[in-house]
Amino acid sequence: MIAFEETISSELIYKGKIIEVRVEQAKLFDREVTRELVLHNGGVCVAAFTDDDEIILVKQFRYPFKEGLIELPAGKLEKNEDHYSAGLRELAEEVGATPDIYEYLGVLYPSVAYLYEKIHIYYAKSLHFGETHFDDDEYIEVLKVPFEEAVEMVLNNEIKDAKTAAGILMIAAKRNKK
Ligand SMILES: [Mg+2]
């Protein structure tokens, strides 16, 4: 049985542009426990494939890790924004691509202990390419990687981003089931 923890109080510590930090007291059986939370509106990422079965990945500098990381094209949601259309927007902005085939794969929780963030993941194919439109605070390099090679990059840990690793392995597993 999972014990439900009812929130008793919630204190806002910090409200920024993309996250909110709260410290909450919750009831666990007869005890009161402290929970530290980071709240985020959530995000969406898209595993998009070219007609040559290359997956489209983006490389960008990620400030917390001071590292260039390879990821699926992705973006954050505005409050209550629909993730279906947000995924199409991010794919168009970062890669300049519009898909004919666009399917929902599921939702990922990137860090469950303290972070309330849900990342929705889509599969896209039959792409039409146009212009890219990056946000002011992003600089992105677009890579087209043969899918087998991308799976290898997850296995050898060259791809470290959780949503990207999960997305690539989900698609690889689905293909193996066929
Ligand atoms: Mg992005």
Short mmCIF file of C-alpha atoms and ligand atoms in Angstrom, two decimals:
data_model
loop_
_atom_site.label_atom_id
_atom_site.label_comp_id
_atom_site.label_asym_id
_atom_site.label_seq_id
_atom_site.Cartn_x
_atom_site.Cartn_y
_atom_site.Cartn_z
CA MET A 1 0.00 0.00 0.00
CA ILE A 2 1.20 3.50 -0.83
CA ALA A 3 0.61 6.03 1.95
CA PHE A 4 -0.95 9.20 0.56
CA GLU A 5 0.69 12.34 1.94
CA GLU A 6 -1.79 15.13 2.50
CA THR A 7 -0.40 18.68 2.24
CA ILE A 8 -0.80 20.67 5.45
CA SER A 9 0.97 23.89 4.47
CA SER A 10 2.89 25.33 1.55
CA GLU A 11 5.41 28.16 1.66
CA LEU A 12 6.54 29.91 -1.50
CA ILE A 13 10.32 30.44 -1.29
CA TYR A 14 11.08 31.66 -4.79
CA LYS A 15 9.13 32.40 -7.94
CA GLY A 16 11.20 32.74 -11.10
CA LYS A 17 10.39 32.76 -14.80
CA ILE A 18 10.48 28.98 -15.23
CA ILE A 19 10.40 27.47 -11.74
CA GLU A 20 8.77 27.98 -8.38
CA VAL A 21 10.37 26.67 -5.17
CA ARG A 22 8.15 25.66 -2.23
CA VAL A 23 8.63 24.06 1.16
CA GLU A 24 5.59 22.08 2.25
CA GLN A 25 4.54 20.23 5.37
CA ALA A 26 2.69 16.98 4.74
CA LYS A 27 1.00 14.34 6.88
CA LEU A 28 2.51 10.84 6.65
CA PHE A 29 0.47 8.52 8.95
CA ASP A 30 0.73 10.26 12.34
CA ARG A 31 3.89 12.22 11.46
CA GLU A 32 4.47 15.60 9.87
CA VAL A 33 7.16 15.58 7.17
CA THR A 34 8.86 18.39 5.23
CA ARG A 35 8.93 18.24 1.43
CA GLU A 36 10.99 20.58 -0.73
CA LEU A 37 9.52 21.06 -4.19
CA VAL A 38 10.46 22.64 -7.48
CA LEU A 39 7.43 23.33 -9.70
CA HIS A 40 7.67 23.67 -13.47
CA ASN A 41 4.97 24.01 -16.18
CA GLY A 42 6.31 20.95 -17.98
CA GLY A 43 7.71 20.38 -21.40
CA VAL A 44 7.41 18.53 -24.64
CA CYS A 45 10.00 16.81 -26.83
CA VAL A 46 9.77 15.29 -30.30
CA ALA A 47 11.62 12.30 -31.76
CA ALA A 48 11.51 13.24 -35.44
CA PHE A 49 12.80 11.05 -38.26
CA THR A 50 13.96 11.89 -41.77
CA ASP A 51 12.99 9.69 -44.71
CA ASP A 52 16.47 8.08 -44.41
CA ASP A 53 15.72 6.94 -40.83
CA GLU A 54 17.93 9.55 -39.22
CA ILE A 55 16.71 10.93 -35.90
CA ILE A 56 16.95 14.69 -35.48
CA LEU A 57 18.87 15.75 -32.39
CA VAL A 58 19.97 19.14 -31.19
CA LYS A 59 23.19 20.02 -29.42
CA GLN A 60 23.23 22.95 -27.05
CA PHE A 61 25.17 24.28 -24.09
CA ARG A 62 23.36 23.43 -20.86
CA TYR A 63 24.28 25.89 -18.17
CA PRO A 64 23.78 23.74 -15.01
CA PHE A 65 26.26 21.14 -16.32
CA LYS A 66 28.51 23.58 -18.22
CA GLU A 67 28.43 21.07 -21.05
CA GLY A 68 27.17 20.76 -24.61
CA LEU A 69 24.41 18.13 -24.49
CA ILE A 70 22.71 16.17 -27.25
CA GLU A 71 18.93 16.14 -26.93
CA LEU A 72 15.65 15.68 -28.72
CA PRO A 73 14.20 19.00 -29.88
CA ALA A 74 12.15 20.20 -26.92
CA GLY A 75 10.66 23.16 -25.18
CA LYS A 76 8.83 24.23 -22.09
CA LEU A 77 5.09 24.71 -21.93
CA GLU A 78 3.33 27.91 -21.00
CA LYS A 79 0.90 27.46 -18.10
CA ASN A 80 -1.94 25.14 -19.24
CA GLU A 81 -0.59 25.05 -22.80
CA ASP A 82 -1.56 22.08 -24.95
CA HIS A 83 1.52 19.85 -25.39
CA TYR A 84 0.40 18.54 -28.79
CA SER A 85 0.66 21.92 -30.51
CA ALA A 86 3.67 22.98 -28.39
CA GLY A 87 5.62 19.99 -29.73
CA LEU A 88 4.84 21.00 -33.30
CA ARG A 89 5.93 24.56 -32.52
CA GLU A 90 9.24 23.48 -30.98
CA LEU A 91 10.00 21.18 -33.91
CA ALA A 92 9.30 24.04 -36.32
CA GLU A 93 11.34 26.58 -34.31
CA GLU A 94 14.40 24.46 -33.53
CA VAL A 95 14.59 22.25 -36.61
CA GLY A 96 12.40 24.04 -39.17
CA ALA A 97 10.42 20.82 -39.68
CA THR A 98 6.68 20.12 -40.01
CA PRO A 99 5.62 16.44 -39.86
CA ASP A 100 2.81 14.61 -41.69
CA ILE A 101 2.91 11.84 -39.08
CA TYR A 102 2.82 12.94 -35.43
CA GLU A 103 2.01 10.51 -32.61
CA TYR A 104 1.96 10.68 -28.82
CA LEU A 105 4.36 8.26 -27.08
CA GLY A 106 3.75 9.12 -23.43
CA VAL A 107 4.83 11.21 -20.49
CA LEU A 108 8.09 11.16 -18.53
CA TYR A 109 8.83 12.40 -15.02
CA PRO A 110 12.51 13.49 -15.22
CA SER A 111 13.25 13.70 -11.49
CA VAL A 112 10.57 12.41 -9.14
CA ALA A 113 11.92 13.17 -5.65
CA TYR A 114 11.64 16.95 -5.61
CA LEU A 115 10.69 18.12 -9.11
CA TYR A 116 7.13 18.49 -10.41
CA GLU A 117 7.77 18.47 -14.14
CA LYS A 118 6.11 16.33 -16.79
CA ILE A 119 7.71 15.96 -20.22
CA HIS A 120 5.43 14.73 -22.99
CA ILE A 121 7.06 12.89 -25.83
CA TYR A 122 5.99 12.63 -29.46
CA TYR A 123 7.10 10.67 -32.50
CA ALA A 124 7.21 12.49 -35.85
CA LYS A 125 7.85 11.39 -39.43
CA SER A 126 7.43 12.52 -43.05
CA LEU A 127 9.00 15.90 -42.43
CA HIS A 128 8.85 19.06 -44.54
CA PHE A 129 11.73 21.46 -43.90
CA GLY A 130 11.57 25.26 -43.75
CA GLU A 131 13.11 28.08 -41.70
CA THR A 132 14.23 27.77 -38.05
CA HIS A 133 13.38 30.40 -35.39
CA PHE A 134 15.45 30.10 -32.23
CA ASP A 135 14.53 31.79 -28.97
CA ASP A 136 16.74 34.74 -27.95
CA ASP A 137 18.40 32.71 -25.20
CA GLU A 138 19.18 29.58 -27.23
CA TYR A 139 21.92 28.60 -29.63
CA ILE A 140 21.31 25.22 -31.19
CA GLU A 141 23.18 22.94 -33.55
CA VAL A 142 20.91 20.50 -35.44
CA LEU A 143 22.24 16.96 -35.99
CA LYS A 144 20.79 14.20 -38.17
CA VAL A 145 21.96 10.88 -36.76
CA PRO A 146 21.24 7.40 -38.20
CA PHE A 147 18.89 5.78 -35.67
CA GLU A 148 21.16 2.79 -34.95
CA GLU A 149 23.95 5.24 -34.13
CA ALA A 150 21.68 7.22 -31.80
CA VAL A 151 20.83 4.02 -29.89
CA GLU A 152 24.58 3.36 -29.60
CA MET A 153 25.08 6.92 -28.26
CA VAL A 154 22.61 6.15 -25.46
CA LEU A 155 24.28 2.81 -24.68
CA ASN A 156 27.79 4.32 -24.56
CA ASN A 157 26.43 7.23 -22.45
CA GLU A 158 27.31 9.91 -24.98
CA ILE A 159 23.63 10.90 -24.72
CA LYS A 160 23.02 11.71 -21.06
CA ASP A 161 19.80 13.71 -21.23
CA ALA A 162 17.04 11.59 -19.66
CA LYS A 163 14.16 12.46 -22.02
CA THR A 164 16.38 11.82 -25.04
CA ALA A 165 17.67 8.47 -23.77
CA ALA A 166 14.14 7.37 -22.82
CA GLY A 167 12.66 8.45 -26.16
CA ILE A 168 15.31 6.72 -28.25
CA LEU A 169 15.09 3.48 -26.24
CA MET A 170 11.25 3.50 -26.33
CA ILE A 171 11.32 3.70 -30.12
CA ALA A 172 14.08 1.06 -30.39
CA ALA A 173 12.08 -1.30 -28.15
CA LYS A 174 8.87 -0.74 -30.16
CA ARG A 175 10.74 -1.59 -33.37
CA ASN A 176 12.15 -4.77 -31.82
CA LYS A 177 8.65 -5.93 -30.85
CA LYS A 178 7.47 -5.83 -34.45
MG MG B 1 14.44 23.99 -26.59
#
